[in-house]
Tab-separated table of C-alpha atoms (C1' of nucleotides) in Angstrom:
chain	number	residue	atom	x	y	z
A	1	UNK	CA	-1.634	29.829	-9.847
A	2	UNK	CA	-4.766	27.687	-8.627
A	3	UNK	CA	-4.202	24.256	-7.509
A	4	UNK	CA	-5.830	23.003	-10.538
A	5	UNK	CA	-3.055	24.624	-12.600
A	6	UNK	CA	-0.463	23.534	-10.560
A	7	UNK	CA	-1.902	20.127	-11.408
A	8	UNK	CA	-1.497	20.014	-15.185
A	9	UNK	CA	1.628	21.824	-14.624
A	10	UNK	CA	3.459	18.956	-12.766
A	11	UNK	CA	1.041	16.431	-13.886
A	12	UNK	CA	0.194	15.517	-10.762
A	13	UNK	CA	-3.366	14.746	-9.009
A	14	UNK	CA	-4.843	17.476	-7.300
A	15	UNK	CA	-5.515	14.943	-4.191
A	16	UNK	CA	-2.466	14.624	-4.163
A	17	UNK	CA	-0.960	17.993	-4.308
A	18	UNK	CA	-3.196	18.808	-0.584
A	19	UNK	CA	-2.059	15.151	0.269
A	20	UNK	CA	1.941	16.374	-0.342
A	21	UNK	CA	0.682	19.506	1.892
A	22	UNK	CA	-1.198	17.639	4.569
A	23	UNK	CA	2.250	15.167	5.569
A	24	UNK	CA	4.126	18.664	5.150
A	25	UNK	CA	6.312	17.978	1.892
A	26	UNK	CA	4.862	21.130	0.404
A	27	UNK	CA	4.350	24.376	2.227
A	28	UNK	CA	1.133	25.676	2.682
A	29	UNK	CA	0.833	28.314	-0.135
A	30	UNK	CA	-0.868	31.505	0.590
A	31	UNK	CA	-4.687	31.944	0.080
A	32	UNK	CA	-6.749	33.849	-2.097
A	33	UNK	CA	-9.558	36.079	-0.711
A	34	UNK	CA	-12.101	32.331	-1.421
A	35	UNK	CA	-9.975	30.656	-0.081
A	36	UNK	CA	-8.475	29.440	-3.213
A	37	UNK	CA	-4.684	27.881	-2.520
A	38	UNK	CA	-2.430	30.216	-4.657
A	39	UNK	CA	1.049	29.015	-5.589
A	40	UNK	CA	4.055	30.651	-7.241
A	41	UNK	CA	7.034	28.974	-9.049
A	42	UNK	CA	9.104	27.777	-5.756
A	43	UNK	CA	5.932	25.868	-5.205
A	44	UNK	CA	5.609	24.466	-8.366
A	45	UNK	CA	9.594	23.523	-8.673
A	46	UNK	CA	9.436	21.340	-5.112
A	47	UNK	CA	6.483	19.931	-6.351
A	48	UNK	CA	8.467	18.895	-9.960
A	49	UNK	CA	11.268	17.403	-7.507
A	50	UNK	CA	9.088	15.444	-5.396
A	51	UNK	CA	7.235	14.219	-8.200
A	52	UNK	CA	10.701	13.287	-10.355
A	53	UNK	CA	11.661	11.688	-7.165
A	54	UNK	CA	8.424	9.911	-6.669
A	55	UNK	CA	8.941	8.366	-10.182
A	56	UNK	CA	12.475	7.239	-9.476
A	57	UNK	CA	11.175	5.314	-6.442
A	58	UNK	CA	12.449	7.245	-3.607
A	59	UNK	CA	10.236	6.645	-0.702
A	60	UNK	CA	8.338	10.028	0.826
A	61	UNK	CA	10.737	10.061	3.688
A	62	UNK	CA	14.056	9.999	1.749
A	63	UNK	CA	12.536	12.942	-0.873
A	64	UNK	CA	11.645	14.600	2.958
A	65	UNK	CA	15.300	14.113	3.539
A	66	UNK	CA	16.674	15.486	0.167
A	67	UNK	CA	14.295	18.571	0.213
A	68	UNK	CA	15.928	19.414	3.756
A	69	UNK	CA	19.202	19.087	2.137
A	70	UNK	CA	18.657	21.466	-0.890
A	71	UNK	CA	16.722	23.791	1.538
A	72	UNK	CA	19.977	24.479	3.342
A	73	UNK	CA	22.541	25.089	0.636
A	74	UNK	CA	25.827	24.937	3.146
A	75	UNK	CA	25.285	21.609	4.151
A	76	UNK	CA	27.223	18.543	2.793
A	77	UNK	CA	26.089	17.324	-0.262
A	78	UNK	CA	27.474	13.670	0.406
A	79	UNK	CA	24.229	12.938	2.102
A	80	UNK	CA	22.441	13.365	-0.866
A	81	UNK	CA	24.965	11.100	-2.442
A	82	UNK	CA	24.243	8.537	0.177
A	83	UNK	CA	20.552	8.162	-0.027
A	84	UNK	CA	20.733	7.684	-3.880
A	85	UNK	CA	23.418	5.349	-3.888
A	86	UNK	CA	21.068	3.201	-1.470
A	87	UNK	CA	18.367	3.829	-3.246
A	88	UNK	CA	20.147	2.494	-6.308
A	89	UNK	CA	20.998	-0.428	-4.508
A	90	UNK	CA	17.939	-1.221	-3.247
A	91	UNK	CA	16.463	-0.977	-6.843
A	92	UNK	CA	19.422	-3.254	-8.421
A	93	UNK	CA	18.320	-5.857	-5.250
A	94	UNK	CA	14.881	-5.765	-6.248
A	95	UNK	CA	15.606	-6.105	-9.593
A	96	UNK	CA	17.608	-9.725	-9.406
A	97	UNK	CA	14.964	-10.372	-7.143
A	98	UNK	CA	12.018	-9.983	-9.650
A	99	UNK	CA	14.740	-11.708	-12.095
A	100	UNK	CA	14.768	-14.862	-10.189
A	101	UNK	CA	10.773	-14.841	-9.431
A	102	UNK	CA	10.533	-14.737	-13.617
A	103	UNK	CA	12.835	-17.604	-13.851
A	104	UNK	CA	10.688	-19.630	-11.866
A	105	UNK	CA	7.665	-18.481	-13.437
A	106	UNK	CA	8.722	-18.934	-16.690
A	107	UNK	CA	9.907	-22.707	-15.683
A	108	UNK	CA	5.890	-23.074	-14.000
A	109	UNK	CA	3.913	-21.807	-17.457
A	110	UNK	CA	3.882	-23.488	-20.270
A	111	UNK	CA	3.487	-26.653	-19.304
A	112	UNK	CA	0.154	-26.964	-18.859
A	113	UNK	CA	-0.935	-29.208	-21.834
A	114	UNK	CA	-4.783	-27.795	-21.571
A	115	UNK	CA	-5.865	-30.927	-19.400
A	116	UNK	CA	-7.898	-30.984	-16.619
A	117	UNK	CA	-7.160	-28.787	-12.936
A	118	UNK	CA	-6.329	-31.888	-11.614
A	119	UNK	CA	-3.211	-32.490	-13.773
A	120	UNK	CA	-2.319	-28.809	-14.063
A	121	UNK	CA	1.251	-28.529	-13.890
A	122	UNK	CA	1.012	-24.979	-13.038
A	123	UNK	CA	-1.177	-25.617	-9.716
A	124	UNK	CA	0.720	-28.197	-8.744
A	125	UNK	CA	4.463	-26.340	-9.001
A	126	UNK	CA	2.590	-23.643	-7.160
A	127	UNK	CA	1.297	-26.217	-4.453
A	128	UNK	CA	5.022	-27.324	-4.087
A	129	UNK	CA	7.680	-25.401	-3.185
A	130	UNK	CA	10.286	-28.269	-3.586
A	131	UNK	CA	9.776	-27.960	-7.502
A	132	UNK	CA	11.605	-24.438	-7.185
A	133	UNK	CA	15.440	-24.299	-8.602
A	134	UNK	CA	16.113	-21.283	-6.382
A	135	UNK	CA	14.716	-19.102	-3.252
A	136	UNK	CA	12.442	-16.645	-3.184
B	1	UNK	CA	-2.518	-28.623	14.856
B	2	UNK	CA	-2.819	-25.216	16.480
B	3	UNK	CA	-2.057	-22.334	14.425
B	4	UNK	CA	0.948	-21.262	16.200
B	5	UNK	CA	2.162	-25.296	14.724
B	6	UNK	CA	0.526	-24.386	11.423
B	7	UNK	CA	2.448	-20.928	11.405
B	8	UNK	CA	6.014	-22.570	12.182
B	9	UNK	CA	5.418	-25.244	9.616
B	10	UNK	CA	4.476	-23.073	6.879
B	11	UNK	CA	6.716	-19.374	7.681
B	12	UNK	CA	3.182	-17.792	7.960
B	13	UNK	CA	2.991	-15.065	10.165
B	14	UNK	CA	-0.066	-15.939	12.970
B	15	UNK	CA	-2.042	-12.277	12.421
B	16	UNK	CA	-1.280	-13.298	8.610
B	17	UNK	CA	-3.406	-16.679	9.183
B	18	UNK	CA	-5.917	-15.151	10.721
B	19	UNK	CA	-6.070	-12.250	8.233
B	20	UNK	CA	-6.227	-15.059	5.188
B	21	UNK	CA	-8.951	-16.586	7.541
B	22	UNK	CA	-10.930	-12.946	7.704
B	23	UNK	CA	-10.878	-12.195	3.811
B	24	UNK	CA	-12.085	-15.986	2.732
B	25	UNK	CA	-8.752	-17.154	1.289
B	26	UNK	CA	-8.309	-19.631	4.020
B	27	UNK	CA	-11.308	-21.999	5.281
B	28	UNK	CA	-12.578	-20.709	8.790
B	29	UNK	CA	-10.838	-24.441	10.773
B	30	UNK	CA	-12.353	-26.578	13.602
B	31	UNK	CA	-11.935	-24.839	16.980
B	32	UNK	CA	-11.200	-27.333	20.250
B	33	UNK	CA	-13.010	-27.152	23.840
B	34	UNK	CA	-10.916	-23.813	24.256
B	35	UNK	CA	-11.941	-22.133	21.120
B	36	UNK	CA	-8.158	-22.584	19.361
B	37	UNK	CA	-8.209	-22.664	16.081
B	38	UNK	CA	-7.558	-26.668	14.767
B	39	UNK	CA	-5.815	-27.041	11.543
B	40	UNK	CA	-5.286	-30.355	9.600
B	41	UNK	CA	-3.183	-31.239	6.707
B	42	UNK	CA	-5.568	-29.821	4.021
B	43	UNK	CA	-4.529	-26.231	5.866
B	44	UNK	CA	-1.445	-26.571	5.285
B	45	UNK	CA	-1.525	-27.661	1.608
B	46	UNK	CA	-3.559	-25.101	1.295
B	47	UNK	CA	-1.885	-21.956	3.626
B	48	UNK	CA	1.398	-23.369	1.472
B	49	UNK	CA	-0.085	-22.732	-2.021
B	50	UNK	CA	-0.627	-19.349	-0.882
B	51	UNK	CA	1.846	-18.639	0.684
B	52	UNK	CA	4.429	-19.794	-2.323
B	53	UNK	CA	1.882	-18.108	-4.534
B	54	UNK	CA	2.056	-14.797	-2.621
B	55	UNK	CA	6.311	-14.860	-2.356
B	56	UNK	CA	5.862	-15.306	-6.771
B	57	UNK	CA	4.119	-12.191	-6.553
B	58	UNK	CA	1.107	-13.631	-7.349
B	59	UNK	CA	-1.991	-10.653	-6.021
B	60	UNK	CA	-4.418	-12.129	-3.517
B	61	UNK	CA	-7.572	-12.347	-5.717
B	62	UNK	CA	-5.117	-14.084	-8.560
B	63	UNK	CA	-4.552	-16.626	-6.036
B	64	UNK	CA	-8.075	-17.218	-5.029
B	65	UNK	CA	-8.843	-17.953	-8.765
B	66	UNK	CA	-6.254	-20.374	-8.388
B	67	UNK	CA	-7.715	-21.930	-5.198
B	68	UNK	CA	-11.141	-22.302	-7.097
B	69	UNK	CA	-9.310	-23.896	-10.152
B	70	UNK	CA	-7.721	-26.554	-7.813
B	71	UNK	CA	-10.689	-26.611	-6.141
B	72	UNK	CA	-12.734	-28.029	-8.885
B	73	UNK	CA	-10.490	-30.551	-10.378
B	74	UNK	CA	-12.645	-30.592	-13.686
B	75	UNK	CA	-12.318	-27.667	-14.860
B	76	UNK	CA	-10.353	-26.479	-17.507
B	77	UNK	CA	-6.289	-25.964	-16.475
B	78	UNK	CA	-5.686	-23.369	-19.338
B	79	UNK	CA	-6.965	-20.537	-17.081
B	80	UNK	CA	-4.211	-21.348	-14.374
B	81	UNK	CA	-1.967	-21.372	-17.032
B	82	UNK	CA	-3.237	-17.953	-18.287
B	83	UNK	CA	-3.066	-16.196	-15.028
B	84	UNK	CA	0.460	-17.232	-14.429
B	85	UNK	CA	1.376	-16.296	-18.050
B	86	UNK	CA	0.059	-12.879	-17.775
B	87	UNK	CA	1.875	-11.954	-14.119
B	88	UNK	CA	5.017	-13.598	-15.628
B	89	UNK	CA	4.370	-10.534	-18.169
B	90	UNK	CA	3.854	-7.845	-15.262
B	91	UNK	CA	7.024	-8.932	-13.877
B	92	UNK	CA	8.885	-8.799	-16.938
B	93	UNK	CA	7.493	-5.476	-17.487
B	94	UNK	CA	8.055	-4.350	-14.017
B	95	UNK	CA	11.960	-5.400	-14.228
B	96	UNK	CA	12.187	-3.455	-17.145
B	97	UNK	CA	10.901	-0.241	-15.853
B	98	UNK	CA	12.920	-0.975	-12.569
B	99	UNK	CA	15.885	-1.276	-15.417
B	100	UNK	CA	15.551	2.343	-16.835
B	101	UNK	CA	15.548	3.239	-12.938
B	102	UNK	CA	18.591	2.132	-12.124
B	103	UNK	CA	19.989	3.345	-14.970
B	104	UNK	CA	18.515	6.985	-14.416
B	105	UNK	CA	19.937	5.950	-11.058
B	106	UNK	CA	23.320	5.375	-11.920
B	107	UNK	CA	23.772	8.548	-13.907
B	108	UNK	CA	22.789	10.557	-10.748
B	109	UNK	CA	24.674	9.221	-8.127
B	110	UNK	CA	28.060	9.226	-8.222
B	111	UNK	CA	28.687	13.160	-10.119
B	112	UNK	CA	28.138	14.565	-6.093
B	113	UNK	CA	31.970	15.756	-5.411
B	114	UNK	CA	31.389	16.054	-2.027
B	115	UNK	CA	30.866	19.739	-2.088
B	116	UNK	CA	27.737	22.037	-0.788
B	117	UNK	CA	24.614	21.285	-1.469
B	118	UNK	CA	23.695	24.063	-3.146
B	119	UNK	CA	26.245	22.744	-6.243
B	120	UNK	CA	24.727	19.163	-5.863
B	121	UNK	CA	24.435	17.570	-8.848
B	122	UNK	CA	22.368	14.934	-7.481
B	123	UNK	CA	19.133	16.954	-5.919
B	124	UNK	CA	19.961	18.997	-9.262
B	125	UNK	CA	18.610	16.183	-11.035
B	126	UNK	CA	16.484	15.022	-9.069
B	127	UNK	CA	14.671	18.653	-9.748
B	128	UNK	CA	14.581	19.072	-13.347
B	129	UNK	CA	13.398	16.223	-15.405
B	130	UNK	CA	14.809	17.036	-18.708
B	131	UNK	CA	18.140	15.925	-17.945
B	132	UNK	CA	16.824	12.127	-17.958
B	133	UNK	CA	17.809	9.989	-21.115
B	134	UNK	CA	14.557	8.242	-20.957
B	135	UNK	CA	10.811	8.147	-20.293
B	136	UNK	CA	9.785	7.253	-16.033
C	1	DC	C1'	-0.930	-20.983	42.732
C	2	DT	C1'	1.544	-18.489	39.873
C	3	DT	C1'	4.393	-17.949	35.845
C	4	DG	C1'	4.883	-18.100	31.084
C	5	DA	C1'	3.635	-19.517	26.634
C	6	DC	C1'	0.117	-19.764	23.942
C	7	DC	C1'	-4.522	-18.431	22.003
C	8	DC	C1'	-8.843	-15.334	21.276
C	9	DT	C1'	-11.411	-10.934	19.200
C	10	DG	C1'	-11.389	-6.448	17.521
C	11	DT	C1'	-9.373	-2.442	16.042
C	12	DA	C1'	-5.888	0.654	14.267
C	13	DG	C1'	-1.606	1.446	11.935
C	14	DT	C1'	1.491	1.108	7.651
C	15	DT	C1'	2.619	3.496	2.362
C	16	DG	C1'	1.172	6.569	-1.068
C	17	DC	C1'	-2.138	7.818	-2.707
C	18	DT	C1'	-7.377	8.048	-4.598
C	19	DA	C1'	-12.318	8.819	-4.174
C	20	DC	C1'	-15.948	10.477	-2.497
C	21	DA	C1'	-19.685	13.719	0.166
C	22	DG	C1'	-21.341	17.990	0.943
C	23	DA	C1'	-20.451	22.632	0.635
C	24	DG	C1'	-18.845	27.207	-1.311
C	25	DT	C1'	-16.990	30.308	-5.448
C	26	DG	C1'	-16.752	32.417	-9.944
C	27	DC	C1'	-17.907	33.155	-14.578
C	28	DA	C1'	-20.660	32.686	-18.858
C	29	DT	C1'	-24.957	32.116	-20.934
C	30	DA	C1'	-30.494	32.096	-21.495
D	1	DT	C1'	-31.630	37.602	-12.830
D	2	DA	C1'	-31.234	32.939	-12.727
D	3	DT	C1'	-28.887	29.014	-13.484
D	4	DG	C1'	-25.667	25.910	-15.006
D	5	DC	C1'	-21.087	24.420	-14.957
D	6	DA	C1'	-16.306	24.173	-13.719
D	7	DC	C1'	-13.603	24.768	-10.107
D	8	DT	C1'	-12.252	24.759	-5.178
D	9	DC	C1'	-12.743	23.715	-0.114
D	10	DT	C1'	-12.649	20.317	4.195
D	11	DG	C1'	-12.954	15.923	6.045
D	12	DT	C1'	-13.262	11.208	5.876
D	13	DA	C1'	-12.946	6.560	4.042
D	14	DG	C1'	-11.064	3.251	0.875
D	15	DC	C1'	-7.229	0.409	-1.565
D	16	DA	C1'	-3.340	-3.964	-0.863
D	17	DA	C1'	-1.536	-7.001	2.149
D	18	DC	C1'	-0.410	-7.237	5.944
D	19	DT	C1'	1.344	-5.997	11.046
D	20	DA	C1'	0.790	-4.561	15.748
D	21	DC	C1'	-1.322	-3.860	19.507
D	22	DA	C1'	-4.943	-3.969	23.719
D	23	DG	C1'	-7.303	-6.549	26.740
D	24	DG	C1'	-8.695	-10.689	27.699
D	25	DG	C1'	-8.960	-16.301	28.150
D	26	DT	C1'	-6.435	-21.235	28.471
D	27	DC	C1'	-3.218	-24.537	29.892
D	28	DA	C1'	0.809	-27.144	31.478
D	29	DA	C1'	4.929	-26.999	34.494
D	30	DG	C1'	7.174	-25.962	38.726
DNA sequence: CTTGACCCTGTAGTTGCTACAGAGTGCATA
DNA sequence: TATGCACTCTGTAGCAACTACAGGGTCAAG
């Protein structure tokens, strides 16, 4: 199939397909006599894993190191293991993270009583980092 | 004070100073006899706002509408109060997507039993998309 | 008078794409 | 046959929000 295929396939951006092929996460596909990329289904697969991996958050270096891993069946699987659990952690820390950045914000709005800027609660609890309950 | 004073007393990186300086956020400072950069207290009201604005998540250009709002003490507050009402609402939304990640997370790590990769349940899911519960 | 800490400008790198410009290819229609 | 349109190609530049140099100048202490 033509790139453009390939695209609506995986739902993915053509730019991005030759992007995924220019930092070698895809393999250059064959050619057709144009010039034309041509891919076949083991193309299209990788391309549904890095994609599915994309959208879970992994980062372009830890899909790099899971596609090395499935691309050598005998190896240890616990790798694999290891990068998602870290991955999962590293999600879970952002999340209680973003939790304690919407307690603060949620303390900051709402108290503007539609006054002037110069009483604005909201500019001034930004001003003033003392007014936060916890760190961020 | 010079900004290597102005970066201690705020947690501002220098290069980030000078970067605020570059894009207009920050106002271009006094120089001395040496051409240093000479900050006053204003600065660092100022570099401090942004700085607690930027660690809330808060994008740049959000925080330069800020800036003008405290800027012109007349104007109306309710617009500070809307900007910080509708990121509050992007991080919300943002912890709940990072939510159904870690739960799409926690149902693929953990099922690797150690053996080859080739039987890895975890790049096995990672591959094929229809074994997640919900929408990414 | 030299060492070290500080400061300057300007540019390039980071992550993960996205958006062109300028050119070639392939197929259907007037 | 021409021509219009969709598609593809390469290469480069842009985005956010910094960060990291390189290659120089300044200044106080020993």
């Amino acid at each position: 199939m033509k790139i453009g295929e390939l695209s609506r396939a995986t739902g993915t951006n053509i730019e991005t397909i030759r992007y995924y092929e220019r930092i070698g996460l895809l393999p250059a596909p064959g050619r057709t006599a144009a010039n034309y990329r041509s891919y076949g289904n083991a193309h299209r697969s990788r391309l549904s894993f890095v994609r599915h991996s994309r959208e879970l958050g992994f980062t372009i270096e830890e899909i790099r190191s899971l596609l090395d891993l499935s691309d050598d069946p005998a190896r240890d699987c616990g790798e694999a293991d290891r990068i998602a659990t870290a991955h999962l952690e590293q999600v879970e820390a952002k999340i209680a993270q973003l939790a304690r950045l919407r307690d603060e914000l949620k303390r900051i709005v709402g108290r503007c009583r539609g006054g002037a800027a110069a009483d604005c609660r909201v500019i001034e609890a930004l001003g003033d980092h003392r007014h936060c309950e916890s760190a961020h």
